[in-house]
Coordinates of C-alpha atoms and ligand atoms in Angstrom, one line a residue:
M1 CA 179.3 182.5 132.8
N2 CA 176.8 181.2 130.2
E3 CA 173.1 181.8 130.2
L4 CA 172.2 178.7 132.2
E5 CA 174.7 179.6 134.9
R6 CA 173.4 183.1 135.0
V7 CA 169.8 182.0 135.4
I8 CA 170.8 179.6 138.2
E9 CA 172.5 182.5 139.9
D10 CA 169.5 184.7 139.4
I11 CA 167.2 182.1 140.9
E12 CA 169.3 182.0 144.0
G13 CA 168.5 185.7 144.5
I14 CA 164.7 185.7 144.0
D15 CA 162.0 185.5 146.6
A16 CA 160.7 182.0 147.1
P17 CA 158.2 181.5 144.2
E18 CA 154.6 180.9 145.3
R19 CA 153.6 179.6 141.9
V20 CA 155.8 178.0 139.2
V21 CA 154.1 177.5 135.8
V22 CA 155.8 175.7 132.9
L23 CA 154.7 175.9 129.3
T24 CA 156.0 173.3 126.8
G25 CA 155.9 173.0 123.1
A26 CA 157.0 170.4 120.6
G27 CA 160.7 171.1 121.3
V28 CA 160.5 169.4 124.7
S29 CA 159.7 166.1 122.8
A30 CA 162.3 166.6 120.0
E31 CA 165.0 164.7 121.9
S32 CA 162.6 161.8 122.2
G33 CA 162.6 161.6 118.4
V34 CA 159.2 163.2 118.0
P35 CA 159.2 165.7 115.1
T36 CA 158.4 169.3 115.8
F37 CA 156.0 171.3 113.6
R38 CA 158.3 174.1 112.4
G39 CA 162.1 174.4 111.8
A40 CA 164.3 171.7 110.4
G41 CA 162.5 168.4 109.8
G42 CA 159.2 169.9 111.1
L43 CA 155.9 168.3 110.2
W44 CA 154.6 171.3 108.4
K45 CA 157.5 171.0 106.0
D46 CA 155.9 167.8 104.6
F47 CA 152.3 168.2 105.4
R48 CA 149.8 171.1 105.1
P49 CA 148.0 171.8 108.4
E50 CA 144.8 172.8 106.6
E51 CA 144.7 169.4 105.0
L52 CA 145.2 167.4 108.2
A53 CA 144.6 169.5 111.3
T54 CA 141.3 171.2 110.7
P55 CA 137.6 170.1 111.2
E56 CA 137.1 170.8 107.4
A57 CA 140.0 168.4 106.6
F58 CA 138.4 165.7 108.8
A59 CA 134.9 166.2 107.3
R60 CA 136.5 166.0 103.8
D61 CA 138.7 162.9 104.3
P62 CA 138.5 161.3 107.8
L63 CA 140.6 158.4 106.6
L64 CA 143.5 160.6 105.5
V65 CA 143.4 162.5 108.8
W66 CA 143.4 159.2 110.8
Q67 CA 146.2 157.7 108.7
W68 CA 148.3 160.8 109.5
Y69 CA 147.5 160.6 113.2
E70 CA 148.1 156.8 113.3
W71 CA 151.6 157.5 111.7
R72 CA 152.3 160.0 114.5
R73 CA 150.9 157.8 117.2
D74 CA 153.1 154.9 116.0
L75 CA 156.1 157.2 116.2
I76 CA 155.3 158.2 119.7
R77 CA 154.3 154.7 121.0
A78 CA 158.0 153.8 120.0
A79 CA 159.3 156.9 121.7
Q80 CA 160.3 157.4 125.3
P81 CA 160.0 160.5 127.5
N82 CA 163.4 162.2 127.7
D83 CA 165.1 163.8 130.8
A84 CA 163.2 167.1 130.4
H85 CA 159.9 165.3 130.7
A86 CA 161.3 163.3 133.7
A87 CA 162.7 166.4 135.4
L88 CA 159.3 168.1 135.1
A89 CA 157.6 165.1 136.7
W90 CA 160.3 165.1 139.4
F91 CA 159.8 168.8 140.1
E92 CA 156.1 168.4 140.5
R93 CA 156.6 165.8 143.2
E94 CA 159.5 167.7 144.8
V95 CA 157.7 171.0 145.3
E96 CA 154.3 169.5 146.3
G97 CA 153.1 171.6 149.3
A98 CA 156.0 174.1 149.0
C99 CA 154.6 176.1 146.1
G100 CA 151.8 176.1 143.5
Y101 CA 152.8 174.3 140.2
S102 CA 151.2 173.6 136.9
L103 CA 152.5 172.3 133.6
V104 CA 150.7 173.7 130.5
T105 CA 151.5 171.8 127.3
Q106 CA 150.7 172.5 123.7
N107 CA 151.8 168.9 122.9
V108 CA 149.3 166.1 122.2
D109 CA 151.9 163.3 122.4
G110 CA 151.1 162.3 126.0
L111 CA 154.8 162.1 126.9
H112 CA 154.5 164.4 130.0
R113 CA 151.8 162.0 131.3
R114 CA 153.9 158.9 130.5
A115 CA 156.8 160.6 132.4
G116 CA 154.6 161.0 135.5
S117 CA 153.4 164.6 135.3
R118 CA 149.9 164.9 136.7
R119 CA 149.3 168.7 137.3
L120 CA 149.0 168.9 133.6
L121 CA 146.9 171.1 131.3
E122 CA 147.0 169.5 127.8
I123 CA 145.5 172.6 126.2
H124 CA 145.6 171.1 122.6
G125 CA 144.3 167.7 123.8
N126 CA 145.9 164.3 123.6
M127 CA 146.0 162.1 120.5
F128 CA 145.8 159.0 122.6
R129 CA 142.2 159.9 123.4
A130 CA 139.3 159.8 120.9
R131 CA 136.0 161.6 120.8
C132 CA 132.7 160.6 119.2
I133 CA 131.7 163.3 116.7
R134 CA 128.0 162.8 117.4
E135 CA 127.8 162.1 121.2
G136 CA 131.0 164.1 122.1
T137 CA 132.0 161.2 124.5
R138 CA 135.7 160.9 125.1
R139 CA 137.7 157.7 125.7
E140 CA 141.3 156.6 126.1
F141 CA 142.4 155.4 122.7
P142 CA 146.0 154.1 123.1
D143 CA 146.1 151.2 120.6
S144 CA 146.0 151.1 116.8
P145 CA 142.3 150.7 115.9
A146 CA 141.2 147.6 113.9
E147 CA 139.7 149.8 111.3
L148 CA 140.4 153.3 110.0
P149 CA 138.6 155.6 110.4
P150 CA 137.4 154.1 113.8
R151 CA 133.8 154.3 114.8
C152 CA 132.0 154.8 118.1
T153 CA 129.6 152.0 119.3
C154 CA 126.8 154.4 118.2
G155 CA 128.1 154.0 114.6
S156 CA 129.4 157.6 114.3
L157 CA 133.0 158.4 113.5
L158 CA 135.5 158.9 116.2
R159 CA 138.0 161.7 115.9
P160 CA 141.3 162.3 117.7
D161 CA 140.6 164.3 120.9
V162 CA 142.9 167.2 119.9
V163 CA 142.2 170.9 119.2
W164 CA 142.5 171.6 115.4
F165 CA 143.2 175.0 113.9
G166 CA 140.1 177.2 114.2
E167 CA 138.6 175.2 117.1
P168 CA 138.1 176.6 120.6
I169 CA 140.6 175.7 123.3
D170 CA 138.4 174.7 126.3
L171 CA 141.4 174.8 128.8
I172 CA 142.8 178.2 127.8
A173 CA 141.0 180.1 130.6
D174 CA 142.6 177.8 133.1
A175 CA 146.0 178.2 131.5
M176 CA 145.6 182.0 131.5
S177 CA 144.7 182.0 135.1
E178 CA 147.8 179.9 135.9
A179 CA 150.1 182.2 133.9
S180 CA 148.5 185.3 135.6
A181 CA 149.2 183.9 139.0
A182 CA 152.8 182.7 138.2
D183 CA 155.8 184.4 139.7
V184 CA 158.1 182.1 137.8
M185 CA 157.3 180.9 134.2
L186 CA 159.5 178.5 132.4
V187 CA 158.8 178.1 128.7
I188 CA 160.5 175.1 127.0
G189 CA 160.6 174.3 123.3
T190 CA 157.9 176.4 121.6
S191 CA 158.3 178.6 118.6
G192 CA 155.9 181.1 120.2
T193 CA 154.0 181.5 117.0
V194 CA 150.6 180.0 117.7
Y195 CA 148.2 181.9 119.9
P196 CA 146.6 181.9 122.4
A197 CA 149.4 179.7 124.0
A198 CA 152.1 182.1 122.8
G199 CA 150.4 184.9 124.7
L200 CA 150.6 183.2 128.1
V201 CA 154.1 184.5 129.0
S202 CA 152.8 188.1 128.6
L203 CA 150.4 187.5 131.5
V204 CA 153.1 187.0 134.0
R205 CA 153.1 190.0 136.3
G206 CA 156.6 191.0 137.4
G207 CA 157.8 187.5 137.8
M208 CA 160.8 185.7 136.4
T209 CA 160.3 184.3 132.9
I210 CA 162.8 181.9 131.4
E211 CA 162.9 180.5 127.8
I212 CA 164.8 177.3 127.0
N213 CA 165.1 176.9 123.2
P214 CA 168.2 176.4 121.0
D215 CA 166.8 179.0 118.6
E216 CA 165.6 182.6 119.1
T217 CA 161.8 183.0 118.8
P218 CA 159.4 185.9 118.3
L219 CA 158.9 185.8 122.1
S220 CA 162.5 185.7 123.1
G221 CA 162.6 189.5 123.8
A222 CA 159.7 189.1 126.3
F223 CA 161.7 186.8 128.7
S224 CA 163.8 187.9 131.6
S225 CA 166.2 185.2 130.5
S226 CA 166.7 183.0 127.4
I227 CA 168.8 179.9 127.6
R228 CA 170.0 178.9 124.1
S229 CA 170.0 175.2 124.8
S230 CA 168.1 172.0 124.2
A231 CA 165.4 170.9 126.7
T232 CA 167.4 168.0 128.1
A233 CA 170.6 170.1 128.6
A234 CA 168.9 172.8 130.7
T235 CA 165.6 171.8 132.1
R236 CA 166.7 169.7 135.1
A237 CA 169.4 172.2 136.2
V238 CA 166.9 175.1 136.2
L239 CA 164.3 173.1 138.1
E240 CA 166.9 171.9 140.6
A241 CA 167.8 175.5 141.3
L242 CA 164.2 176.4 141.8
A243 CA 163.7 173.5 144.2
R244 CA 166.8 174.5 146.1
R245 CA 165.5 178.1 146.4
L246 CA 162.2 176.8 147.8
A247 CA 163.9 174.4 150.2
S248 CA 166.1 177.3 151.5
C249 CA 163.0 179.3 152.4
R250 CA 161.2 176.5 154.3
Ligands
APR301 N1 164.9 171.5 123.0 C1 164.2 172.6 123.1 N2 163.5 173.3 122.1 C2 163.7 172.7 120.8 C3 164.5 171.5 120.6 C4 165.1 170.9 121.7 N3 165.8 169.8 121.6 N4 164.4 171.3 119.3 C5 163.7 172.2 118.7 N5 163.3 173.1 119.6 C6 162.4 174.3 119.5 C7 162.5 174.9 118.1 O1 163.5 175.8 118.0 C8 161.1 175.6 118.0 O2 161.2 176.9 118.5 O3 161.1 173.9 119.7 C9 160.2 174.8 119.0 C10 159.2 174.0 118.3 O4 158.3 174.9 117.6 P1 157.1 174.3 116.8 O5 157.5 173.2 116.0 O6 156.4 175.5 116.2 O7 156.1 173.7 117.9 P2 155.2 174.4 118.9 O8 155.7 175.8 119.3 O9 154.8 173.5 120.0 O10 153.8 174.6 118.0 C11 152.7 175.2 118.6 O11 151.4 174.8 116.6 O12 151.0 173.4 114.8 C12 150.5 173.8 116.1 O13 149.1 172.6 117.5 C13 150.5 172.6 117.0 O14 150.9 172.7 119.4 C14 151.4 173.1 118.2 C15 151.5 174.6 118.0

């Protein structure tokens, strides 16, 4: 029996979950062709975070930061959500009314939203939204702007509506509250190296925690089960097992 089969068997034996929380990282979008940050081919191999993903970098060179984000936005405009994104959107609809559910993502690529997820906490923001640096007003910002760096109608610079290193995460309290209330937490495709997101799994009190990642991470030892697999090879099967468990208790 492999880890996935073992997790599915374990799910058949648990009490019906009252709240399922999922945490995703860049790995859930890897099979959509979106580069991760760390590991082979990761963005931080070619770019230095402090030069592109900090408020200081933006103040120093807003054009360079926007050129980098436009390069990433172009990549993602051409990408499609994969079956892990689709399975999560399906699960949200399937368990509506049967148990609490939320999807906490560190990703700013918007692919969960494009796949149909709505009970979504984008704790690091979304790079298809922009924010005026003076007024703080947010707007959807899906298309390539006519000029870089783009400006608000007030004349001030717009910035990507994402959380940069060193900035506060407005949604982290909500994410921590979700994790603390979870009796099942599924963590897909994160290296577990960036806090506070990496600390969420430690808030689960006595519930089942499952990691889906082809590689071991610093958090792997904290999970009740680790499935050494890609997101698309395991996510749907785990979610279907949870849905069956919930249906058998109705
Ligand atoms: N399926 C599942 N996991 C995968 C896949 C895949 N197909 N391919 C790679 N992974 C795993 C890698 O093994 C790695 O553990 O996804 C993880 C990606 O880790 P990171 O690149 O560090 O991404 P993430 O954990 O989301 O980074 C957290 O760091 O740079 C900041 O703000 C950025 O949100 C990001 C945060």
